[in-house]
Coordinates of C-alpha atoms and ligand atoms in Angstrom, one line a residue:
X1 CA 122.4 70.6 254.3
X2 CA 123.5 67.4 253.5
X3 CA 120.0 66.0 252.6
X4 CA 119.3 69.1 250.6
X5 CA 122.2 68.7 248.9
X6 CA 121.7 65.0 247.8
X7 CA 118.4 66.4 246.6
X8 CA 120.0 68.9 244.4
X9 CA 122.1 66.5 243.0
X10 CA 119.4 63.8 242.2
X11 CA 117.8 66.9 239.8
X12 CA 121.1 66.5 237.5
X13 CA 120.7 62.9 236.9
X14 CA 119.9 62.3 233.3
X15 CA 120.7 65.9 232.0
X16 CA 123.1 66.6 229.7
X17 CA 123.0 70.3 229.6
X18 CA 124.4 70.8 233.1
X19 CA 126.3 69.0 235.9
X20 CA 125.2 71.1 239.0
X21 CA 121.9 72.1 240.5
X22 CA 121.0 74.6 243.1
X23 CA 118.3 73.8 245.9
X24 CA 115.8 76.2 245.5
X25 CA 112.1 77.0 246.4
X26 CA 111.2 75.2 242.9
X27 CA 113.2 71.9 244.0
X28 CA 111.5 72.1 247.3
X29 CA 107.8 72.5 246.1
X30 CA 108.3 69.6 243.7
X31 CA 109.6 67.5 246.4
X32 CA 106.8 68.3 248.8
X33 CA 104.5 67.8 245.8
X34 CA 105.7 64.2 245.5
X35 CA 106.0 63.4 248.9
X36 CA 102.5 63.9 248.9
X37 CA 101.4 62.1 246.0
X38 CA 103.6 58.9 247.6
X39 CA 101.9 59.3 250.6
X40 CA 98.5 58.7 249.0
X41 CA 99.0 56.5 245.9
X42 CA 98.2 53.4 247.6
X43 CA 95.1 54.7 249.5
X44 CA 94.0 56.3 246.0
X45 CA 94.2 53.1 244.1
X46 CA 91.9 51.4 247.0
X47 CA 89.5 54.5 246.7
X48 CA 89.3 53.9 243.4
X49 CA 90.7 57.1 242.5
X50 CA 92.3 56.3 239.4
X51 CA 89.6 56.4 236.4
X52 CA 89.6 55.2 233.2
X53 CA 89.3 57.2 229.9
X54 CA 88.8 55.8 226.3
X55 CA 89.7 58.1 223.2
X56 CA 88.8 56.7 220.0
X57 CA 91.0 55.8 216.9
X58 CA 89.3 56.4 213.9
X59 CA 89.9 54.5 210.5
X60 CA 91.3 57.4 207.9
X61 CA 89.0 56.1 204.8
X62 CA 85.8 55.1 206.2
X63 CA 86.2 57.8 209.1
X64 CA 84.5 55.3 211.8
X65 CA 85.8 54.2 214.8
X66 CA 88.5 51.2 214.6
X67 CA 89.7 51.1 218.2
X68 CA 90.4 53.1 221.5
X69 CA 93.2 53.8 223.7
X70 CA 92.8 53.6 227.5
X71 CA 94.1 56.8 229.4
X72 CA 94.1 57.1 233.2
X73 CA 93.4 59.9 235.3
X74 CA 93.3 60.6 239.3
X75 CA 90.3 62.3 240.6
X76 CA 91.7 63.9 244.0
X77 CA 89.8 65.6 246.2
X78 CA 87.6 66.6 243.1
X79 CA 90.3 67.7 240.8
X80 CA 91.4 65.8 237.9
X81 CA 95.5 65.3 238.1
X82 CA 96.7 64.6 234.3
X83 CA 99.3 61.5 233.8
X84 CA 101.9 63.7 233.4
X85 CA 102.0 64.8 236.7
X86 CA 101.9 61.3 238.5
X87 CA 103.2 58.7 235.9
X88 CA 107.0 59.5 236.2
X89 CA 107.2 59.6 239.5
X90 CA 104.9 56.3 239.5
X91 CA 107.8 54.8 237.1
X92 CA 110.5 56.0 239.5
X93 CA 109.1 54.4 242.5
X94 CA 107.5 51.2 240.6
X95 CA 103.9 51.7 241.7
X96 CA 103.3 52.2 237.8
X97 CA 103.1 48.3 237.8
X98 CA 99.9 48.3 240.1
X99 CA 98.5 51.3 238.5
X100 CA 99.0 49.5 234.8
X101 CA 97.8 46.3 235.8
X102 CA 94.8 48.2 237.8
X103 CA 93.8 49.9 234.8
X104 CA 94.2 46.6 232.3
X105 CA 91.9 45.0 234.8
X106 CA 89.4 47.7 234.8
X107 CA 89.2 47.9 230.8
X108 CA 89.0 44.1 230.8
X109 CA 85.9 44.5 233.0
X110 CA 84.5 47.1 230.7
X111 CA 85.3 45.1 227.4
X112 CA 83.5 41.8 229.1
X113 CA 80.2 43.9 229.5
X114 CA 80.1 45.4 226.1
X115 CA 80.6 42.1 224.4
X116 CA 77.5 41.0 225.9
X117 CA 75.7 44.2 225.1
X118 CA 77.3 44.8 221.4
X119 CA 77.9 42.5 218.3
X120 CA 81.5 44.8 218.0
X121 CA 83.5 46.4 220.4
X122 CA 86.3 48.6 219.3
X123 CA 89.8 46.8 220.0
X124 CA 91.1 48.9 222.9
X125 CA 94.8 49.5 223.5
X126 CA 96.6 50.1 227.2
X127 CA 99.7 51.8 228.2
X128 CA 102.5 49.1 229.6
X129 CA 104.9 51.1 231.2
X130 CA 108.7 50.4 230.3
X131 CA 109.4 49.6 234.1
X132 CA 107.5 46.1 233.5
X133 CA 110.4 44.8 231.7
X134 CA 112.3 44.6 234.5
X135 CA 110.5 41.3 235.2
X136 CA 110.9 39.0 232.1
X137 CA 107.6 37.4 233.0
X138 CA 105.7 40.3 233.8
X139 CA 103.2 39.3 230.9
X140 CA 102.0 36.2 232.9
X141 CA 99.6 38.5 235.0
X142 CA 98.3 40.2 232.2
X143 CA 97.0 36.8 230.5
X144 CA 95.6 36.1 234.3
X145 CA 93.7 39.1 234.0
X146 CA 92.5 38.4 230.7
X147 CA 91.3 35.0 231.2
X148 CA 89.6 36.0 234.1
X149 CA 87.1 38.0 232.3
X150 CA 87.4 35.2 229.9
X151 CA 89.0 37.7 227.2
X152 CA 91.1 36.2 224.5
X153 CA 94.5 38.1 224.1
X154 CA 94.0 38.7 220.6
X155 CA 91.5 41.0 221.6
X156 CA 93.6 43.4 223.5
X157 CA 96.2 45.9 222.0
X158 CA 99.4 46.8 224.7
X159 CA 101.2 50.0 223.5
X160 CA 104.5 50.0 224.4
X161 CA 107.0 53.2 224.5
X162 CA 109.5 53.1 221.6
X163 CA 112.3 54.1 224.4
X164 CA 111.3 50.6 226.5
X165 CA 113.0 49.4 223.5
X166 CA 116.5 50.7 223.6
X167 CA 117.6 49.8 227.2
X168 CA 120.5 47.5 226.7
X169 CA 120.6 46.1 229.9
X170 CA 117.0 44.6 229.0
X171 CA 116.4 42.0 226.3
X172 CA 113.2 43.7 225.0
X173 CA 113.3 41.5 221.6
X174 CA 112.8 38.5 223.7
X175 CA 110.0 40.3 225.9
X176 CA 108.1 41.5 222.8
X177 CA 108.4 37.9 221.3
X178 CA 106.9 36.7 224.3
X179 CA 104.1 39.1 224.7
X180 CA 103.1 38.3 221.0
X181 CA 103.4 34.5 221.5
X182 CA 100.9 35.1 224.2
X183 CA 98.4 36.0 221.5
X184 CA 98.6 40.4 221.9
X185 CA 99.1 42.7 219.6
X186 CA 101.5 45.1 220.2
X187 CA 101.6 48.9 219.0
X188 CA 105.0 50.8 219.4
X189 CA 104.1 54.3 221.1
X190 CA 105.5 57.7 220.5
X191 CA 107.7 56.3 217.7
X192 CA 110.1 58.7 216.4
X193 CA 111.3 60.0 219.8
X194 CA 113.0 56.9 221.4
X195 CA 116.0 56.4 218.9
X196 CA 115.8 53.1 218.1
X197 CA 117.7 52.0 215.2
X198 CA 115.9 50.7 211.9
X199 CA 117.8 47.6 212.0
X200 CA 116.3 46.7 215.6
X201 CA 112.8 47.8 214.2
X202 CA 113.0 45.3 211.3
X203 CA 113.5 42.4 213.6
X204 CA 111.1 43.8 216.4
X205 CA 107.3 41.6 216.2
X206 CA 105.2 44.9 216.5
X207 CA 101.8 45.2 214.7
X208 CA 101.2 48.9 214.6
X209 CA 103.6 52.3 214.9
X210 CA 102.1 55.0 216.8
X211 CA 103.6 58.1 215.2
X212 CA 104.4 60.5 217.5
X213 CA 102.2 64.1 218.0
X214 CA 105.4 66.0 217.7
X215 CA 105.8 65.2 214.1
X216 CA 102.2 66.5 213.4
X217 CA 102.8 69.5 215.2
X218 CA 106.2 70.3 213.4
X219 CA 105.4 69.1 209.7
X220 CA 105.0 71.4 206.8
X221 CA 101.6 70.5 205.8
X222 CA 102.5 71.5 202.2
X223 CA 105.3 69.7 201.4
X224 CA 106.0 65.7 200.9
X225 CA 109.5 66.0 202.6
X226 CA 108.8 65.3 206.0
X227 CA 109.6 62.6 208.7
X228 CA 105.7 61.2 208.7
X229 CA 106.2 60.4 205.0
X230 CA 109.1 58.6 205.7
X231 CA 107.9 56.7 208.6
X232 CA 104.9 55.6 206.5
X233 CA 107.4 54.1 203.6
X234 CA 109.0 52.5 206.3
X235 CA 106.0 50.9 208.0
X236 CA 104.5 50.1 204.6
X237 CA 107.5 48.3 203.9
X238 CA 107.6 46.2 207.4
X239 CA 103.9 45.4 207.0
X240 CA 102.8 47.4 210.2
X241 CA 99.8 49.4 210.5
X242 CA 100.1 53.2 211.3
X243 CA 98.6 55.5 213.8
X244 CA 99.2 59.3 213.7
X245 CA 98.6 61.1 216.9
X246 CA 97.7 64.6 218.1
X247 CA 95.5 65.0 215.0
X248 CA 93.7 68.4 216.0
X249 CA 92.7 70.3 212.5
X250 CA 90.8 69.3 209.3
X251 CA 94.4 70.2 207.1
X252 CA 95.9 67.8 209.3
X253 CA 93.1 65.4 208.6
X254 CA 93.6 65.7 204.9
X255 CA 97.4 66.0 205.3
X256 CA 97.5 62.2 207.0
X257 CA 94.8 60.8 204.9
X258 CA 97.2 61.9 201.6
X259 CA 100.2 59.8 203.4
X260 CA 97.9 56.6 203.2
X261 CA 98.2 56.4 207.4
X262 CA 95.7 53.9 208.8
X263 CA 94.4 55.2 211.9
X264 CA 94.2 58.6 213.3
X265 CA 94.0 59.5 217.1
X266 CA 93.3 63.0 218.0
X267 CA 91.3 66.0 219.5
X268 CA 90.0 66.7 216.0
X269 CA 87.5 63.5 216.2
X270 CA 87.5 63.1 220.3
X271 CA 89.5 64.1 223.4
X272 CA 89.6 60.6 226.1
X273 CA 85.9 60.2 227.3
X274 CA 84.5 58.5 230.3
X275 CA 83.5 55.1 229.5
X276 CA 79.7 55.6 229.3
X277 CA 80.2 58.4 227.1
X278 CA 82.6 56.1 225.0
X279 CA 79.9 53.2 225.0
X280 CA 77.2 55.9 223.5
X281 CA 80.3 57.1 220.9
X282 CA 80.9 53.9 219.2
X283 CA 77.7 52.3 219.7
X284 CA 76.6 55.5 217.4
X285 CA 80.0 55.3 215.3
X286 CA 80.6 51.8 214.2
Ligands
C2E301 P1 100.3 58.9 225.3 O1 100.6 57.2 225.5 O2 101.3 59.3 224.2 O3 98.8 59.0 225.1 C1 98.3 59.9 223.9 C2 98.0 61.2 224.9 O4 98.3 62.7 224.2 C3 97.1 61.4 225.6 O5 97.4 62.1 227.0 C4 95.8 62.2 225.0 O6 95.2 62.6 225.8 C5 96.5 63.1 223.9 N1 96.2 63.6 223.0 C6 95.0 62.7 222.0 N2 94.8 63.5 221.1 C7 95.8 64.7 221.2 C8 95.4 65.9 220.5 O7 95.0 66.1 219.2 N3 96.1 66.9 220.7 C9 96.8 66.8 222.1 N4 97.8 68.1 222.2 N5 97.0 65.8 222.5 C10 96.3 64.7 222.5 P2 97.4 61.9 228.6 O8 95.9 61.4 228.6 O9 97.4 63.2 229.2 O10 98.3 60.9 228.7 C11 99.6 61.8 228.7 C12 100.8 60.0 228.7 O11 100.6 59.6 229.9 C13 100.2 59.0 227.7 O12 100.9 59.3 226.5 C14 100.7 57.9 228.6 O13 102.5 57.9 228.2 C15 100.9 58.4 229.8 N6 99.9 57.2 230.6 C16 98.2 57.5 230.3 N7 97.5 56.4 230.8 C17 98.9 55.6 231.2 C18 98.4 54.3 232.1 O14 97.4 53.8 232.0 N8 100.1 53.6 232.1 C19 100.7 54.4 231.6 N9 101.8 53.6 231.7 N10 100.9 55.3 231.2 C20 99.7 56.4 230.7
CA302 CA1 99.7 55.3 224.7
CA303 CA1 101.9 58.1 222.3

């Protein structure tokens, strides 16, 4: 009873709307699922069950490919598990550190091959979980891996969520400066969802702002009075590039183009693809 009570209590953490939780079937299933994932994750990494897919980012003006984002999937017993089912858990148990480094290395391997095959390789972004920020020198491992594949760090973009920069116990500004000093470019991911202040934004050494897809979902396409518009104005003022995420329809494309956004990432152009398919895609669309 005590251990079940502890588990129920853990469910209330970080929730502001309620301060109690009653142990129930839903929680029991969730915990069983989490235990299964935790007991199989290390083996899964060794057995190469994690696959990296690539989703293109398209230049708004030319409609040609301008970059890509690497997104991980877990192929477990013939089924594909989406990242929202395991990333939050891996962030809790820190396994995300291993997984992110694995994804980064897989991307470096692919880029090294593409560079030999093609004159042009799209700039690829890799997600870096905020969990890494707990170790001030984490970026050294990334530099080592890039070096191992003879890649310049300038050829790689790291996506860091806005929420990573608001934790007061971590000197995220120093970490970001260090990442930039090592040569990587930095995209601020899920912008608009993490409550960073405008003054912080001004001092942050970032190259790109990725506007979260909730804003395109909520936008009134017939009005200039929307948040995307204001984020665009701030970005232009700061001299950073913008990517709008989650663009699915022609109407949304026209809207985003009118606002002067630089890049578009969304199902309208393409979902994330297996690397062979992506290679074919970019060799045709450049
Ligand atoms: P994210 O970084 O915001 O990635 C974009 C997500 O939006 C991807 O979902 C992508 O498939 C989805 N998306 C792209 N275009 C559209 C669209 O037009 N409509 C809609 N509805 N969705 C679209 P995905 O691949 O399921 O990834 C979910 C999240 O998991 C990512 O969100 C990222 O936070 C995390 N993630 C994925 N791979 C990694 C990884 O290697 N490391 C870490 N730390 N996190 C990862
Ligand atoms: Ca991302
Ligand atoms: Ca995002």
